[in-house]
């Protein structure tokens, strides 16, 4: 088992904890409490924090970092599919299930989406209801809306989304 390290990034929408090894990211999630000052980071986690900073400034649309999320084979397939949803775009849970080859796995795909351990980089915030509604987000629906609005603001082209809570 590889040693785990930890770092924090203070984003415009809250504190983000970054966990990983010396050369990959294993978890990235919002934390509501203040961070413990006794943590050990790595240069790789600092690269992740720098890419997050670029993302929040609208300068980065694609993350270039090695990810090693822990999950079942099915969850990993769903998370891999999420990586195909482009910056500033959304897909429905049904579209994700269809991309996996079976529209009947929509609930399982939605559950895997909700268990995504690497927020933002694996863009589970880009997945919406079939009717276009914002649905569940572990970081809170207000963060999901903020992230989608942020990406629309910095997207290329004319695409605009109507997002409502």
JSON list of C-alpha atoms in Angstrom, two decimals:
[
{"chain": "A", "resi": 1, "resn": "UNK", "atom": "CA", "xyz": [0.00, 0.00, 0.00]},
{"chain": "A", "resi": 2, "resn": "UNK", "atom": "CA", "xyz": [1.37, 3.38, -1.04]},
{"chain": "A", "resi": 3, "resn": "UNK", "atom": "CA", "xyz": [1.70, 6.10, 1.61]},
{"chain": "A", "resi": 4, "resn": "UNK", "atom": "CA", "xyz": [-1.03, 8.76, 1.46]},
{"chain": "A", "resi": 5, "resn": "UNK", "atom": "CA", "xyz": [-0.37, 12.47, 1.66]},
{"chain": "A", "resi": 6, "resn": "UNK", "atom": "CA", "xyz": [-2.64, 15.44, 2.11]},
{"chain": "A", "resi": 7, "resn": "UNK", "atom": "CA", "xyz": [-2.84, 19.07, 1.05]},
{"chain": "A", "resi": 8, "resn": "UNK", "atom": "CA", "xyz": [-5.48, 21.81, 1.04]},
{"chain": "A", "resi": 9, "resn": "UNK", "atom": "CA", "xyz": [-6.62, 24.35, -1.50]},
{"chain": "A", "resi": 10, "resn": "UNK", "atom": "CA", "xyz": [-8.75, 27.33, -0.51]},
{"chain": "A", "resi": 11, "resn": "UNK", "atom": "CA", "xyz": [-11.13, 27.68, -3.46]},
{"chain": "A", "resi": 12, "resn": "UNK", "atom": "CA", "xyz": [-13.72, 30.42, -4.08]},
{"chain": "A", "resi": 13, "resn": "UNK", "atom": "CA", "xyz": [-16.40, 27.91, -3.03]},
{"chain": "A", "resi": 14, "resn": "UNK", "atom": "CA", "xyz": [-14.76, 26.45, 0.03]},
{"chain": "A", "resi": 15, "resn": "UNK", "atom": "CA", "xyz": [-11.82, 24.54, 1.36]},
{"chain": "A", "resi": 16, "resn": "UNK", "atom": "CA", "xyz": [-10.78, 21.50, -0.70]},
{"chain": "A", "resi": 17, "resn": "UNK", "atom": "CA", "xyz": [-8.81, 18.61, 0.75]},
{"chain": "A", "resi": 18, "resn": "UNK", "atom": "CA", "xyz": [-6.48, 16.89, -1.73]},
{"chain": "A", "resi": 19, "resn": "UNK", "atom": "CA", "xyz": [-5.28, 13.36, -0.94]},
{"chain": "A", "resi": 20, "resn": "UNK", "atom": "CA", "xyz": [-2.83, 11.34, -2.95]},
{"chain": "A", "resi": 21, "resn": "UNK", "atom": "CA", "xyz": [0.41, 9.46, -3.27]},
{"chain": "A", "resi": 22, "resn": "UNK", "atom": "CA", "xyz": [3.75, 10.75, -4.45]},
{"chain": "A", "resi": 23, "resn": "UNK", "atom": "CA", "xyz": [2.53, 10.65, -8.07]},
{"chain": "A", "resi": 24, "resn": "UNK", "atom": "CA", "xyz": [-1.28, 10.50, -8.17]},
{"chain": "A", "resi": 25, "resn": "UNK", "atom": "CA", "xyz": [-4.47, 11.98, -6.73]},
{"chain": "A", "resi": 26, "resn": "UNK", "atom": "CA", "xyz": [-6.76, 9.58, -4.85]},
{"chain": "A", "resi": 27, "resn": "UNK", "atom": "CA", "xyz": [-9.36, 11.93, -3.30]},
{"chain": "A", "resi": 28, "resn": "UNK", "atom": "CA", "xyz": [-10.41, 15.53, -3.69]},
{"chain": "A", "resi": 29, "resn": "UNK", "atom": "CA", "xyz": [-13.36, 16.78, -1.71]},
{"chain": "A", "resi": 30, "resn": "UNK", "atom": "CA", "xyz": [-14.82, 19.84, -0.03]},
{"chain": "A", "resi": 31, "resn": "UNK", "atom": "CA", "xyz": [-14.35, 20.09, 3.72]},
{"chain": "A", "resi": 32, "resn": "UNK", "atom": "CA", "xyz": [-16.33, 22.37, 5.97]},
{"chain": "A", "resi": 33, "resn": "UNK", "atom": "CA", "xyz": [-14.01, 22.39, 8.94]},
{"chain": "A", "resi": 34, "resn": "UNK", "atom": "CA", "xyz": [-10.67, 24.14, 9.17]},
{"chain": "A", "resi": 35, "resn": "UNK", "atom": "CA", "xyz": [-7.76, 21.95, 8.23]},
{"chain": "A", "resi": 36, "resn": "UNK", "atom": "CA", "xyz": [-5.27, 20.30, 10.50]},
{"chain": "A", "resi": 37, "resn": "UNK", "atom": "CA", "xyz": [-1.98, 22.16, 10.26]},
{"chain": "A", "resi": 38, "resn": "UNK", "atom": "CA", "xyz": [0.03, 18.96, 10.73]},
{"chain": "A", "resi": 39, "resn": "UNK", "atom": "CA", "xyz": [-0.23, 17.30, 7.32]},
{"chain": "A", "resi": 40, "resn": "UNK", "atom": "CA", "xyz": [2.34, 16.09, 4.85]},
{"chain": "A", "resi": 41, "resn": "UNK", "atom": "CA", "xyz": [2.03, 17.18, 1.23]},
{"chain": "A", "resi": 42, "resn": "UNK", "atom": "CA", "xyz": [4.02, 16.24, -1.88]},
{"chain": "A", "resi": 43, "resn": "UNK", "atom": "CA", "xyz": [5.08, 18.20, -4.95]},
{"chain": "A", "resi": 44, "resn": "UNK", "atom": "CA", "xyz": [2.45, 16.26, -6.92]},
{"chain": "A", "resi": 45, "resn": "UNK", "atom": "CA", "xyz": [-0.34, 17.45, -4.63]},
{"chain": "A", "resi": 46, "resn": "UNK", "atom": "CA", "xyz": [0.96, 20.98, -5.06]},
{"chain": "A", "resi": 47, "resn": "UNK", "atom": "CA", "xyz": [0.75, 20.53, -8.86]},
{"chain": "A", "resi": 48, "resn": "UNK", "atom": "CA", "xyz": [-2.89, 19.53, -8.37]},
{"chain": "A", "resi": 49, "resn": "UNK", "atom": "CA", "xyz": [-3.51, 22.65, -6.25]},
{"chain": "A", "resi": 50, "resn": "UNK", "atom": "CA", "xyz": [-1.90, 24.81, -8.97]},
{"chain": "A", "resi": 51, "resn": "UNK", "atom": "CA", "xyz": [-4.14, 23.24, -11.64]},
{"chain": "A", "resi": 52, "resn": "UNK", "atom": "CA", "xyz": [-7.19, 23.85, -9.43]},
{"chain": "A", "resi": 53, "resn": "UNK", "atom": "CA", "xyz": [-6.12, 27.48, -9.10]},
{"chain": "A", "resi": 54, "resn": "UNK", "atom": "CA", "xyz": [-5.88, 27.75, -12.89]},
{"chain": "A", "resi": 55, "resn": "UNK", "atom": "CA", "xyz": [-9.32, 26.14, -13.22]},
{"chain": "A", "resi": 56, "resn": "UNK", "atom": "CA", "xyz": [-10.92, 28.61, -10.81]},
{"chain": "A", "resi": 57, "resn": "UNK", "atom": "CA", "xyz": [-9.28, 31.52, -12.68]},
{"chain": "A", "resi": 58, "resn": "UNK", "atom": "CA", "xyz": [-10.80, 30.22, -15.94]},
{"chain": "A", "resi": 59, "resn": "UNK", "atom": "CA", "xyz": [-7.36, 29.40, -17.35]},
{"chain": "A", "resi": 60, "resn": "UNK", "atom": "CA", "xyz": [-7.62, 25.58, -17.29]},
{"chain": "A", "resi": 61, "resn": "UNK", "atom": "CA", "xyz": [-10.34, 23.46, -18.86]},
{"chain": "A", "resi": 62, "resn": "UNK", "atom": "CA", "xyz": [-8.61, 20.08, -18.81]},
{"chain": "A", "resi": 63, "resn": "UNK", "atom": "CA", "xyz": [-6.67, 18.69, -15.87]},
{"chain": "A", "resi": 64, "resn": "UNK", "atom": "CA", "xyz": [-3.39, 16.96, -16.63]},
{"chain": "A", "resi": 65, "resn": "UNK", "atom": "CA", "xyz": [-2.85, 14.89, -13.55]},
{"chain": "A", "resi": 66, "resn": "UNK", "atom": "CA", "xyz": [-2.78, 11.17, -12.77]},
{"chain": "A", "resi": 67, "resn": "UNK", "atom": "CA", "xyz": [-5.87, 9.96, -10.93]},
{"chain": "A", "resi": 68, "resn": "UNK", "atom": "CA", "xyz": [-6.20, 6.78, -8.87]},
{"chain": "A", "resi": 69, "resn": "UNK", "atom": "CA", "xyz": [-9.67, 6.82, -7.32]},
{"chain": "A", "resi": 70, "resn": "UNK", "atom": "CA", "xyz": [-10.64, 3.83, -5.21]},
{"chain": "A", "resi": 71, "resn": "UNK", "atom": "CA", "xyz": [-13.88, 2.12, -6.17]},
{"chain": "A", "resi": 72, "resn": "UNK", "atom": "CA", "xyz": [-15.50, -0.88, -7.79]},
{"chain": "A", "resi": 73, "resn": "UNK", "atom": "CA", "xyz": [-14.88, -1.71, -11.44]},
{"chain": "A", "resi": 74, "resn": "UNK", "atom": "CA", "xyz": [-18.34, -0.36, -12.32]},
{"chain": "A", "resi": 75, "resn": "UNK", "atom": "CA", "xyz": [-17.75, 2.89, -10.43]},
{"chain": "A", "resi": 76, "resn": "UNK", "atom": "CA", "xyz": [-14.44, 3.34, -12.24]},
{"chain": "A", "resi": 77, "resn": "UNK", "atom": "CA", "xyz": [-16.19, 2.84, -15.61]},
{"chain": "A", "resi": 78, "resn": "UNK", "atom": "CA", "xyz": [-18.70, 5.55, -14.68]},
{"chain": "A", "resi": 79, "resn": "UNK", "atom": "CA", "xyz": [-15.94, 7.91, -13.52]},
{"chain": "A", "resi": 80, "resn": "UNK", "atom": "CA", "xyz": [-14.00, 7.27, -16.74]},
{"chain": "A", "resi": 81, "resn": "UNK", "atom": "CA", "xyz": [-17.14, 8.18, -18.68]},
{"chain": "A", "resi": 82, "resn": "UNK", "atom": "CA", "xyz": [-17.50, 11.41, -16.68]},
{"chain": "A", "resi": 83, "resn": "UNK", "atom": "CA", "xyz": [-14.05, 12.42, -17.90]},
{"chain": "A", "resi": 84, "resn": "UNK", "atom": "CA", "xyz": [-15.54, 12.49, -21.44]},
{"chain": "A", "resi": 85, "resn": "UNK", "atom": "CA", "xyz": [-17.98, 15.26, -20.53]},
{"chain": "A", "resi": 86, "resn": "UNK", "atom": "CA", "xyz": [-16.35, 18.44, -21.79]},
{"chain": "A", "resi": 87, "resn": "UNK", "atom": "CA", "xyz": [-15.82, 21.62, -19.85]},
{"chain": "A", "resi": 88, "resn": "UNK", "atom": "CA", "xyz": [-18.93, 23.82, -20.00]},
{"chain": "A", "resi": 89, "resn": "UNK", "atom": "CA", "xyz": [-21.19, 20.97, -21.11]},
{"chain": "A", "resi": 90, "resn": "UNK", "atom": "CA", "xyz": [-23.56, 18.68, -19.28]},
{"chain": "A", "resi": 91, "resn": "UNK", "atom": "CA", "xyz": [-24.93, 15.18, -19.76]},
{"chain": "A", "resi": 92, "resn": "UNK", "atom": "CA", "xyz": [-27.80, 13.42, -18.08]},
{"chain": "A", "resi": 93, "resn": "UNK", "atom": "CA", "xyz": [-27.53, 10.33, -15.93]},
{"chain": "A", "resi": 94, "resn": "UNK", "atom": "CA", "xyz": [-29.36, 8.51, -18.72]},
{"chain": "A", "resi": 95, "resn": "UNK", "atom": "CA", "xyz": [-26.76, 9.61, -21.29]},
{"chain": "A", "resi": 96, "resn": "UNK", "atom": "CA", "xyz": [-24.02, 8.26, -19.02]},
{"chain": "A", "resi": 97, "resn": "UNK", "atom": "CA", "xyz": [-25.85, 4.92, -18.66]},
{"chain": "A", "resi": 98, "resn": "UNK", "atom": "CA", "xyz": [-26.32, 4.74, -22.45]},
{"chain": "A", "resi": 99, "resn": "UNK", "atom": "CA", "xyz": [-22.63, 5.51, -22.99]},
{"chain": "A", "resi": 100, "resn": "UNK", "atom": "CA", "xyz": [-21.89, 2.56, -20.71]},
{"chain": "A", "resi": 101, "resn": "UNK", "atom": "CA", "xyz": [-24.00, 0.42, -23.05]},
{"chain": "A", "resi": 102, "resn": "UNK", "atom": "CA", "xyz": [-27.13, -0.14, -20.96]},
{"chain": "A", "resi": 103, "resn": "UNK", "atom": "CA", "xyz": [-29.77, 2.50, -20.18]},
{"chain": "A", "resi": 104, "resn": "UNK", "atom": "CA", "xyz": [-31.10, 0.22, -17.43]},
{"chain": "A", "resi": 105, "resn": "UNK", "atom": "CA", "xyz": [-28.02, 0.97, -15.28]},
{"chain": "A", "resi": 106, "resn": "UNK", "atom": "CA", "xyz": [-29.12, 4.59, -14.86]},
{"chain": "A", "resi": 107, "resn": "UNK", "atom": "CA", "xyz": [-29.65, 4.28, -11.08]},
{"chain": "A", "resi": 108, "resn": "UNK", "atom": "CA", "xyz": [-26.34, 2.47, -10.59]},
{"chain": "A", "resi": 109, "resn": "UNK", "atom": "CA", "xyz": [-24.59, 5.10, -12.72]},
{"chain": "A", "resi": 110, "resn": "UNK", "atom": "CA", "xyz": [-26.22, 7.89, -10.69]},
{"chain": "A", "resi": 111, "resn": "UNK", "atom": "CA", "xyz": [-25.10, 6.18, -7.48]},
{"chain": "A", "resi": 112, "resn": "UNK", "atom": "CA", "xyz": [-21.53, 5.83, -8.77]},
{"chain": "A", "resi": 113, "resn": "UNK", "atom": "CA", "xyz": [-21.61, 9.47, -9.82]},
{"chain": "A", "resi": 114, "resn": "UNK", "atom": "CA", "xyz": [-22.56, 10.37, -6.25]},
{"chain": "A", "resi": 115, "resn": "UNK", "atom": "CA", "xyz": [-19.68, 8.28, -4.87]},
{"chain": "A", "resi": 116, "resn": "UNK", "atom": "CA", "xyz": [-17.05, 10.05, -7.00]},
{"chain": "A", "resi": 117, "resn": "UNK", "atom": "CA", "xyz": [-14.05, 10.56, -4.71]},
{"chain": "A", "resi": 118, "resn": "UNK", "atom": "CA", "xyz": [-12.33, 13.18, -6.88]},
{"chain": "A", "resi": 119, "resn": "UNK", "atom": "CA", "xyz": [-14.61, 16.21, -7.18]},
{"chain": "A", "resi": 120, "resn": "UNK", "atom": "CA", "xyz": [-14.13, 18.78, -9.97]},
{"chain": "A", "resi": 121, "resn": "UNK", "atom": "CA", "xyz": [-11.35, 16.86, -11.76]},
{"chain": "A", "resi": 122, "resn": "UNK", "atom": "CA", "xyz": [-13.69, 13.92, -12.37]},
{"chain": "A", "resi": 123, "resn": "UNK", "atom": "CA", "xyz": [-16.55, 16.26, -13.30]},
{"chain": "A", "resi": 124, "resn": "UNK", "atom": "CA", "xyz": [-19.58, 14.72, -11.60]},
{"chain": "A", "resi": 125, "resn": "UNK", "atom": "CA", "xyz": [-20.96, 18.28, -11.31]},
{"chain": "A", "resi": 126, "resn": "UNK", "atom": "CA", "xyz": [-21.60, 18.19, -15.08]},
{"chain": "A", "resi": 127, "resn": "UNK", "atom": "CA", "xyz": [-24.21, 15.44, -14.73]},
{"chain": "A", "resi": 128, "resn": "UNK", "atom": "CA", "xyz": [-27.81, 16.61, -14.50]},
{"chain": "A", "resi": 129, "resn": "UNK", "atom": "CA", "xyz": [-31.29, 15.11, -14.52]},
{"chain": "A", "resi": 130, "resn": "UNK", "atom": "CA", "xyz": [-32.87, 14.03, -17.81]},
{"chain": "A", "resi": 131, "resn": "UNK", "atom": "CA", "xyz": [-35.24, 16.98, -17.52]},
{"chain": "A", "resi": 132, "resn": "UNK", "atom": "CA", "xyz": [-32.29, 19.39, -17.20]},
{"chain": "A", "resi": 133, "resn": "UNK", "atom": "CA", "xyz": [-32.65, 19.86, -13.45]},
{"chain": "A", "resi": 134, "resn": "UNK", "atom": "CA", "xyz": [-29.76, 20.01, -11.06]},
{"chain": "A", "resi": 135, "resn": "UNK", "atom": "CA", "xyz": [-29.78, 16.94, -8.89]},
{"chain": "A", "resi": 136, "resn": "UNK", "atom": "CA", "xyz": [-27.63, 15.83, -5.98]},
{"chain": "A", "resi": 137, "resn": "UNK", "atom": "CA", "xyz": [-24.06, 16.91, -5.45]},
{"chain": "A", "resi": 138, "resn": "UNK", "atom": "CA", "xyz": [-21.99, 15.82, -2.44]},
{"chain": "A", "resi": 139, "resn": "UNK", "atom": "CA", "xyz": [-20.59, 19.35, -2.15]},
{"chain": "A", "resi": 140, "resn": "UNK", "atom": "CA", "xyz": [-24.07, 20.88, -2.15]},
{"chain": "A", "resi": 141, "resn": "UNK", "atom": "CA", "xyz": [-26.30, 21.97, -5.05]},
{"chain": "A", "resi": 142, "resn": "UNK", "atom": "CA", "xyz": [-25.16, 25.57, -4.68]},
{"chain": "A", "resi": 143, "resn": "UNK", "atom": "CA", "xyz": [-21.59, 24.46, -5.47]},
{"chain": "A", "resi": 144, "resn": "UNK", "atom": "CA", "xyz": [-22.78, 22.40, -8.45]},
{"chain": "A", "resi": 145, "resn": "UNK", "atom": "CA", "xyz": [-24.60, 25.44, -9.83]},
{"chain": "A", "resi": 146, "resn": "UNK", "atom": "CA", "xyz": [-21.56, 27.65, -9.17]},
{"chain": "A", "resi": 147, "resn": "UNK", "atom": "CA", "xyz": [-19.22, 25.23, -10.99]},
{"chain": "A", "resi": 148, "resn": "UNK", "atom": "CA", "xyz": [-21.54, 24.93, -14.00]},
{"chain": "A", "resi": 149, "resn": "UNK", "atom": "CA", "xyz": [-22.02, 28.71, -14.17]},
{"chain": "A", "resi": 150, "resn": "UNK", "atom": "CA", "xyz": [-18.25, 29.18, -13.86]},
{"chain": "A", "resi": 151, "resn": "UNK", "atom": "CA", "xyz": [-17.58, 26.80, -16.74]},
{"chain": "A", "resi": 152, "resn": "UNK", "atom": "CA", "xyz": [-20.22, 28.42, -18.93]},
{"chain": "A", "resi": 153, "resn": "UNK", "atom": "CA", "xyz": [-18.65, 31.82, -18.24]},
{"chain": "A", "resi": 154, "resn": "UNK", "atom": "CA", "xyz": [-15.25, 30.63, -19.48]},
{"chain": "A", "resi": 155, "resn": "UNK", "atom": "CA", "xyz": [-16.46, 28.28, -22.24]},
{"chain": "A", "resi": 156, "resn": "UNK", "atom": "CA", "xyz": [-15.66, 28.76, -25.89]},
{"chain": "A", "resi": 157, "resn": "UNK", "atom": "CA", "xyz": [-18.53, 29.31, -28.26]},
{"chain": "A", "resi": 158, "resn": "UNK", "atom": "CA", "xyz": [-22.09, 30.37, -27.76]},
{"chain": "A", "resi": 159, "resn": "UNK", "atom": "CA", "xyz": [-23.45, 27.53, -25.63]},
{"chain": "A", "resi": 160, "resn": "UNK", "atom": "CA", "xyz": [-25.53, 28.75, -22.73]},
{"chain": "A", "resi": 161, "resn": "UNK", "atom": "CA", "xyz": [-27.34, 26.60, -20.20]},
{"chain": "A", "resi": 162, "resn": "UNK", "atom": "CA", "xyz": [-30.45, 27.42, -18.27]},
{"chain": "A", "resi": 163, "resn": "UNK", "atom": "CA", "xyz": [-29.73, 26.21, -14.78]},
{"chain": "A", "resi": 164, "resn": "UNK", "atom": "CA", "xyz": [-32.13, 26.57, -11.91]},
{"chain": "A", "resi": 165, "resn": "UNK", "atom": "CA", "xyz": [-32.34, 25.21, -8.43]}
]
